[in-house]
Amino acid sequence: MTEKTTCAVVGGGPAGMVLGLLLARAGVEVTVLEKHADFLRDFRGDTVHPTTLRLIDELGLWPKFAALPHSRLRKGTFDVSPGHSVTMVDFGRLRQPHPYVAMVPQWDLLNLLAEAGAAEPTFTLRMSTEVTGLRRDGGRITGVRYEGVDGPGELRADLTVGCDGRGSSVRRDGGSSVRRDAGLRVREWPVSFDVWWFRLPRRQDDAHFTLFPRVAPGKAMIVIPREGYLQIALLIPKGSDSRMRARGLAAFHADVLELLPEAGETVQSITTLDDVKHLDVRMNRLRRWHTDGLLCIGDAAHAMSPAGGVGINVAVQDGVATARLLAEPLRRGMVTDRDLAAVRRRRVAPTAVTQALQRQIDKRLLGPIVRGDDSAGIPTTLVRLVELVPWLAVIPGYLVGVGIRPERAPEFARRPAKG
């Protein structure tokens, strides 16, 4: 059976849910397809940055968001020597309505967006629906094929938007277009590290934990406080997953305790390395974000490094810009190649600048750390400068928390706040 919608959004992550909600508020018929039965996924980004917080406010969702369990990060403090820490990133000085990064489980944010979408008559969210391929009429993409709870089906759409992440099947299928000039080619950059994700129990006396890096020769760790447990990212050399696992569980426990000695006996809660999940860090960007009838945004268009935790924010900004630029063409029923190209024109500069900064962080800070270089760490001159002029910490705070060319909610999507 073939169904019909105006816009099919593949992937119910931050980019897809924001795009779906905003298009629905513009009166566009939109269907979001998410392959999982719910949003409950471990080891997804939990950082919601000031510009995304402002967007939530503009959409009238702030009271409900504020009621979610979350913590607030106003500064990024780095240990530069034993007993000596320096604030290198300051969000508190930003001229933003919410000058901090909110640490909130991503599934709570996505559920909030889904609830808001459900209030719009033209919004449909289909969970447990995995896209298995793209529909084509000649050289144009005209929707998706899927496998849902009731079996296979097809959804015809005027526009299909791939928001299905760095491993995007939509991007892969869209790149096999019959037109030689229409394929979606990817430019890839080398990255020095991968990430091991795991969790440890959070004790009552762990309240002092915030988002900050722990560094030792050859390794680094980010500790993210969550309700009842600590979510931990251990940075390891790129491509070393198998070698690191071959060292065994005891070596892993020792690595954790070297960076986080206060964890103590809680490391014993990891009884098998199967509890440690490997993230293959990628950084890439499509040279062209669209082909006939198809657009990719978020990680499907540009996989970001975890450095700075900006991936969610950039993806959300993509969703906002896409809705603002394409709502009217979608309402008219005539989305042109020029319309789709406008999304990339709007968003490629912020993405490219952010990725360039991430490459410098990788080259000058994270790469030397995971390689165990003697010179690894934040340059002493920079530390002294920030200590002398503390307001300089607002510059990285702006780049991380606000970013390049932040997007505002279009007027058609704004609503008064409701409790």
Coordinates of C-alpha atoms in Angstrom, one line a residue:
M1 CA 0.0 0.0 0.0
T2 CA 1.3 3.5 -0.9
E3 CA 0.4 6.4 1.4
K4 CA 1.0 10.1 0.8
T5 CA 2.5 13.0 2.7
T6 CA 4.0 16.4 1.8
C7 CA 7.3 15.9 3.7
A8 CA 8.8 12.6 4.9
V9 CA 11.4 13.1 7.6
V10 CA 13.6 10.1 8.2
G11 CA 14.9 9.9 11.7
G12 CA 13.4 11.1 15.0
G13 CA 16.5 12.7 16.4
P14 CA 16.9 16.4 17.3
A15 CA 17.1 17.6 13.7
G16 CA 14.2 15.5 12.5
M17 CA 11.9 16.3 15.4
V18 CA 12.5 20.0 15.3
L19 CA 12.0 20.1 11.6
G20 CA 8.8 18.0 11.8
L21 CA 7.3 20.2 14.6
L22 CA 8.1 23.5 12.8
L23 CA 6.8 22.4 9.5
A24 CA 3.6 21.2 11.1
R25 CA 3.2 24.5 12.8
A26 CA 3.4 26.0 9.3
G27 CA 0.5 23.8 8.2
V28 CA 2.7 21.5 6.2
E29 CA 1.7 17.8 6.3
V30 CA 4.7 16.0 7.7
T31 CA 5.5 12.5 8.7
V32 CA 8.5 11.6 10.9
L33 CA 9.6 8.0 10.7
E34 CA 11.7 6.6 13.6
K35 CA 12.9 3.0 13.4
H36 CA 13.0 2.5 17.2
A37 CA 9.9 1.9 19.4
D38 CA 11.0 4.8 21.8
F39 CA 13.7 7.4 22.2
L40 CA 15.4 5.6 25.1
R41 CA 18.9 5.3 23.9
D42 CA 22.1 5.3 26.1
F43 CA 25.1 7.3 25.2
R44 CA 23.5 10.0 23.1
G45 CA 24.4 13.7 23.4
D46 CA 22.7 15.3 26.4
T47 CA 23.9 18.9 26.0
V48 CA 21.3 21.5 25.1
H49 CA 23.0 24.8 24.3
P50 CA 21.9 28.4 24.9
T51 CA 20.6 28.9 21.4
T52 CA 18.6 25.7 21.5
L53 CA 17.2 26.7 24.9
R54 CA 16.1 30.1 23.4
L55 CA 14.4 28.1 20.6
I56 CA 12.5 26.0 23.1
D57 CA 11.4 29.2 24.8
E58 CA 10.3 30.8 21.5
L59 CA 8.3 27.6 20.7
G60 CA 6.3 28.1 24.0
L61 CA 7.8 24.9 25.5
W62 CA 9.9 26.4 28.2
P63 CA 7.8 25.6 31.3
K64 CA 7.6 21.9 30.3
F65 CA 11.3 21.8 29.5
A66 CA 12.2 23.5 32.8
A67 CA 10.3 20.8 34.6
L68 CA 12.5 18.0 33.1
P69 CA 15.3 16.7 35.3
H70 CA 18.4 18.5 34.3
S71 CA 21.5 20.2 35.5
R72 CA 23.1 23.5 34.3
L73 CA 26.7 24.0 33.2
R74 CA 27.8 27.6 33.4
K75 CA 31.5 27.1 33.1
G76 CA 34.1 24.7 31.7
T77 CA 36.9 24.3 34.2
F78 CA 40.1 22.5 33.3
D79 CA 42.7 21.0 35.6
V80 CA 45.9 22.5 34.3
S81 CA 48.1 21.1 37.1
P82 CA 47.5 19.2 40.4
G83 CA 45.3 21.4 42.6
H84 CA 45.1 24.2 39.9
S85 CA 42.1 24.6 37.7
V86 CA 41.2 27.4 35.3
T87 CA 37.8 28.4 33.8
M88 CA 38.5 28.3 30.1
V89 CA 34.9 28.3 28.9
D90 CA 32.4 30.7 30.4
F91 CA 28.7 30.5 29.3
G92 CA 27.5 32.7 32.2
R93 CA 28.8 35.9 30.5
L94 CA 26.8 35.2 27.3
R95 CA 24.0 37.7 26.5
Q96 CA 21.4 35.0 26.1
P97 CA 18.1 34.4 27.9
H98 CA 19.5 31.1 29.2
P99 CA 23.3 31.5 29.6
Y100 CA 24.3 28.0 30.3
V101 CA 24.3 24.5 28.8
A102 CA 21.5 22.3 30.1
M103 CA 22.4 18.6 30.7
V104 CA 19.1 16.8 30.0
P105 CA 18.6 13.2 28.8
Q106 CA 18.0 13.4 25.0
W107 CA 15.0 11.1 25.2
D108 CA 13.3 13.6 27.5
L109 CA 13.9 16.4 25.0
L110 CA 12.7 14.3 22.1
N111 CA 9.6 13.2 24.0
L112 CA 8.8 16.9 24.7
L113 CA 9.1 17.7 21.0
A114 CA 6.9 14.7 20.1
E115 CA 4.3 15.8 22.5
A116 CA 4.3 19.3 21.0
G117 CA 4.1 17.8 17.5
A118 CA 1.1 15.7 18.5
A119 CA -0.9 18.8 19.1
E120 CA -0.5 19.8 15.5
P121 CA -3.1 18.3 13.1
T122 CA -0.6 17.9 10.2
F123 CA 2.1 16.2 12.3
T124 CA 2.5 12.4 12.3
L125 CA 5.2 10.5 14.2
R126 CA 5.6 6.8 13.3
M127 CA 7.7 4.8 15.7
S128 CA 9.0 1.3 15.0
T129 CA 9.1 2.3 11.3
E130 CA 12.5 1.6 9.6
V131 CA 13.1 3.1 6.2
T132 CA 14.5 0.4 3.9
G133 CA 14.9 2.4 0.7
L134 CA 13.9 5.3 -1.4
R135 CA 11.1 5.5 -3.9
R136 CA 12.1 6.8 -7.4
D137 CA 10.2 8.0 -10.4
G138 CA 12.8 8.3 -13.1
G139 CA 15.6 10.4 -11.6
R140 CA 13.6 11.9 -8.8
I141 CA 13.2 10.6 -5.3
T142 CA 9.5 10.5 -4.5
G143 CA 9.4 9.1 -0.9
V144 CA 10.5 6.1 1.0
R145 CA 9.9 2.3 1.4
Y146 CA 9.6 1.2 5.0
E147 CA 9.1 -1.8 7.3
G148 CA 6.6 -1.0 10.1
V149 CA 4.7 -2.8 12.8
D150 CA 2.1 -3.9 10.2
G151 CA 4.7 -5.0 7.6
P152 CA 6.2 -3.3 4.6
G153 CA 4.8 -0.2 3.0
E154 CA 5.6 2.9 0.9
L155 CA 5.2 6.6 1.7
R156 CA 5.0 9.0 -1.2
A157 CA 6.3 12.5 -0.5
D158 CA 6.9 15.7 -2.3
L159 CA 10.2 16.0 -0.3
T160 CA 12.2 13.4 1.7
V161 CA 14.6 14.8 4.4
G162 CA 17.3 12.5 5.7
C163 CA 17.9 13.2 9.4
D164 CA 19.0 9.6 10.2
G165 CA 22.5 10.4 11.5
R166 CA 26.1 9.8 10.6
G167 CA 25.3 6.3 9.3
S168 CA 22.5 7.6 7.2
S169 CA 20.9 5.0 4.9
V170 CA 19.0 7.8 3.1
R171 CA 22.3 9.5 2.3
R172 CA 23.8 6.2 1.0
D173 CA 20.7 5.4 -1.1
G174 CA 20.5 9.0 -2.3
G175 CA 24.1 8.9 -3.5
S176 CA 23.2 6.1 -6.0
S177 CA 21.1 8.5 -8.1
V178 CA 20.9 7.7 -11.8
R179 CA 22.1 11.2 -12.6
R180 CA 25.9 11.3 -12.5
D181 CA 25.9 14.9 -11.2
A182 CA 23.3 14.3 -8.5
G183 CA 25.1 11.9 -6.2
L184 CA 25.8 12.8 -2.6
R185 CA 29.5 12.7 -2.2
V186 CA 31.2 13.0 1.1
R187 CA 34.4 14.7 2.2
E188 CA 36.0 13.0 5.2
W189 CA 38.6 14.4 7.6
P190 CA 40.9 12.3 9.9
V191 CA 40.2 12.1 13.6
S192 CA 42.7 11.1 16.3
F193 CA 40.3 9.5 18.7
D194 CA 37.4 7.2 19.3
V195 CA 35.2 7.1 22.4
W196 CA 34.3 4.3 24.9
W197 CA 31.0 5.0 26.5
F198 CA 30.0 3.4 29.8
R199 CA 28.2 4.2 33.0
L200 CA 29.1 4.0 36.7
P201 CA 26.8 4.2 39.7
R202 CA 26.5 7.7 41.1
R203 CA 26.9 7.9 44.9
Q204 CA 25.4 10.5 47.2
D205 CA 28.7 12.3 47.6
D206 CA 29.1 12.6 43.8
A207 CA 27.1 15.9 43.7
H208 CA 30.2 17.9 42.8
F209 CA 30.6 16.3 39.4
T210 CA 30.1 18.5 36.4
L211 CA 31.0 18.3 32.7
F212 CA 34.8 18.7 32.6
P213 CA 37.7 16.7 31.2
R214 CA 40.0 14.4 33.2
V215 CA 43.4 14.0 31.5
A216 CA 46.3 11.5 31.9
P217 CA 49.1 10.6 29.5
G218 CA 47.5 8.7 26.6
K219 CA 43.9 9.1 27.7
A220 CA 41.2 11.6 28.6
M221 CA 37.7 11.3 30.2
I222 CA 34.5 13.3 30.3
V223 CA 32.2 12.7 33.2
I224 CA 28.5 13.5 32.7
P225 CA 26.3 13.4 35.8
R226 CA 22.9 11.8 35.2
E227 CA 20.0 10.9 37.5
G228 CA 21.4 8.0 39.6
Y229 CA 24.5 7.3 37.6
L230 CA 27.5 8.8 35.8
Q231 CA 27.7 8.6 32.0
I232 CA 31.4 8.5 31.1
A233 CA 33.2 9.0 27.8
L234 CA 36.8 7.6 27.7
L235 CA 38.8 8.9 24.7
I236 CA 41.0 6.3 23.2
P237 CA 43.4 6.4 20.1
K238 CA 41.6 6.1 16.8
G239 CA 41.2 2.5 15.7
S240 CA 42.4 1.0 19.0
D241 CA 39.1 -0.5 20.1
S242 CA 40.2 -4.2 19.6
R243 CA 43.7 -3.6 21.0
M244 CA 42.3 -1.9 24.1
R245 CA 39.8 -4.6 24.7
A246 CA 42.5 -7.3 24.4
R247 CA 44.2 -5.8 27.4
G248 CA 41.3 -7.1 29.5
L249 CA 38.9 -5.9 32.2
A250 CA 41.6 -5.2 34.9
A251 CA 43.5 -2.8 32.7
F252 CA 40.2 -1.0 31.9
H253 CA 39.5 -0.7 35.6
A254 CA 43.0 0.7 36.2
D255 CA 42.6 3.3 33.4
V256 CA 39.3 4.5 34.9
L257 CA 40.7 4.8 38.4
E258 CA 43.8 6.7 37.1
L259 CA 41.5 9.4 35.7
L260 CA 38.7 9.1 38.3
P261 CA 40.2 7.8 41.5
E262 CA 37.1 8.8 43.5
A263 CA 35.1 6.2 41.6
G264 CA 36.6 3.6 44.0
E265 CA 34.8 0.3 44.1
T266 CA 32.1 1.5 41.7
V267 CA 34.3 0.5 38.8
Q268 CA 33.6 -3.1 39.7
S269 CA 30.1 -2.6 38.4
I270 CA 31.6 -3.0 35.0
T271 CA 31.9 -6.8 35.0
T272 CA 32.4 -7.3 31.2
L273 CA 33.8 -5.1 28.4
D274 CA 30.5 -5.7 26.6
D275 CA 29.2 -3.0 28.9
V276 CA 31.6 -0.6 27.2
K277 CA 30.2 0.8 23.9
H278 CA 32.5 1.9 21.1
L279 CA 31.8 5.1 19.2
D280 CA 33.7 5.3 15.9
V281 CA 34.2 9.1 15.7
R282 CA 33.8 10.5 12.2
M283 CA 34.0 14.0 10.8
N284 CA 32.7 14.5 7.3
R285 CA 30.5 16.7 5.2
L286 CA 28.5 16.3 2.1
R287 CA 29.7 18.4 -0.8
R288 CA 26.1 18.7 -2.0
W289 CA 23.2 18.2 0.6
H290 CA 20.4 17.5 -1.9
T291 CA 19.3 15.8 -5.0
D292 CA 16.0 15.7 -6.8
G293 CA 13.3 15.2 -4.1
L294 CA 15.9 14.6 -1.3
L295 CA 17.6 16.7 1.3
C296 CA 20.0 15.7 4.1
I297 CA 20.6 17.7 7.3
G298 CA 22.2 17.2 10.7
D299 CA 24.7 14.4 11.0
A300 CA 23.4 12.9 7.7
A301 CA 24.8 15.9 6.0
H302 CA 27.8 16.6 8.2
A303 CA 29.0 14.2 11.0
M304 CA 30.5 16.2 13.8
S305 CA 33.3 15.3 16.3
P306 CA 32.1 15.1 19.9
A307 CA 34.6 17.9 20.7
G308 CA 32.7 20.7 22.3
G309 CA 29.4 18.7 22.4
V310 CA 28.0 20.9 19.6
G311 CA 26.5 18.2 17.4
I312 CA 23.0 18.5 18.8
N313 CA 23.0 22.3 18.6
V314 CA 24.2 22.3 15.0
A315 CA 21.6 19.7 14.0
V316 CA 18.8 21.7 15.7
Q317 CA 19.9 24.8 13.9
D318 CA 19.7 22.9 10.6
G319 CA 16.2 21.9 11.3
V320 CA 15.1 25.4 12.1
A321 CA 16.7 26.8 8.9
T322 CA 15.2 24.1 6.8
A323 CA 11.7 24.7 8.1
R324 CA 12.0 28.5 7.6
L325 CA 13.3 28.2 4.0
L326 CA 11.1 25.3 2.8
A327 CA 7.7 25.8 4.6
E328 CA 6.3 28.1 1.9
P329 CA 7.5 26.0 -1.1
L330 CA 6.1 22.9 0.6
R331 CA 2.8 24.6 1.1
R332 CA 2.7 25.6 -2.6
G333 CA 3.6 22.0 -3.5
M334 CA 6.5 23.1 -5.6
V335 CA 10.0 22.6 -4.0
T336 CA 12.7 23.5 -6.5
D337 CA 16.3 22.6 -6.8
R338 CA 17.0 26.2 -5.9
D339 CA 14.9 25.9 -2.7
L340 CA 16.9 22.8 -1.6
A341 CA 20.2 24.4 -2.4
A342 CA 19.3 27.4 -0.2
V343 CA 19.4 25.2 2.9
R344 CA 23.1 24.3 2.3
R345 CA 23.9 27.9 1.4
R346 CA 22.4 29.0 4.8
R347 CA 24.0 26.3 6.9
V348 CA 27.3 25.3 5.2
A349 CA 29.4 28.2 6.6
P350 CA 28.4 27.6 10.3
T351 CA 29.0 23.9 9.8
A352 CA 32.4 24.4 8.0
V353 CA 33.7 26.8 10.6
T354 CA 32.6 24.6 13.5
Q355 CA 34.3 21.5 11.9
A356 CA 37.4 23.6 11.3
L357 CA 37.5 24.5 15.0
Q358 CA 37.0 20.8 15.9
R359 CA 39.9 19.8 13.7
Q360 CA 42.1 22.3 15.5
I361 CA 41.0 20.9 18.9
D362 CA 41.8 17.4 17.6
K363 CA 45.1 18.4 16.2
R364 CA 46.4 20.6 19.0
L365 CA 44.7 19.2 22.2
L366 CA 42.9 15.9 21.9
G367 CA 45.2 14.2 19.5
P368 CA 48.4 14.9 21.5
I369 CA 46.6 13.8 24.7
V370 CA 45.5 10.3 23.4
R371 CA 48.9 9.8 21.8
G372 CA 50.6 10.5 25.1
D373 CA 52.7 13.4 23.7
D374 CA 54.9 15.1 26.3
S375 CA 53.5 18.5 25.1
A376 CA 49.9 17.5 25.5
G377 CA 47.5 19.8 27.3
I378 CA 46.3 23.4 27.1
P379 CA 49.2 25.8 26.1
T380 CA 50.6 27.5 29.2
T381 CA 50.5 30.9 27.5
L382 CA 46.8 30.5 26.9
V383 CA 46.1 29.5 30.5
R384 CA 48.1 32.5 31.8
L385 CA 46.2 34.9 29.4
V386 CA 42.8 33.7 30.6
E387 CA 43.8 33.9 34.2
L388 CA 44.9 37.5 33.6
V389 CA 41.8 38.4 31.6
P390 CA 39.0 36.1 32.7
W391 CA 36.4 37.5 30.3
L392 CA 38.4 36.0 27.4
A393 CA 36.7 32.7 28.5
V394 CA 33.5 34.0 26.9
I395 CA 34.9 33.6 23.4
P396 CA 35.0 29.8 23.5
G397 CA 31.8 30.0 25.4
Y398 CA 30.2 31.9 22.5
L399 CA 31.6 29.5 19.9
V400 CA 30.3 26.5 21.8
G401 CA 27.1 27.8 23.3
V402 CA 25.8 30.1 20.5
G403 CA 27.8 29.2 17.5
I404 CA 28.1 30.7 14.0
R405 CA 24.9 32.1 12.6
P406 CA 22.4 30.9 15.2
E407 CA 18.8 30.4 14.0
R408 CA 15.7 31.9 15.5
A409 CA 12.2 30.3 15.5
P410 CA 10.2 31.6 12.5
E411 CA 7.1 33.5 13.4
F412 CA 4.8 30.8 12.2
A413 CA 6.2 28.4 14.7
R414 CA 6.1 30.6 17.8
R415 CA 3.5 30.0 20.5
P416 CA 2.9 31.5 24.0
A417 CA 4.2 29.4 26.8
K418 CA 1.9 27.0 28.6
G419 CA 2.6 25.2 31.9

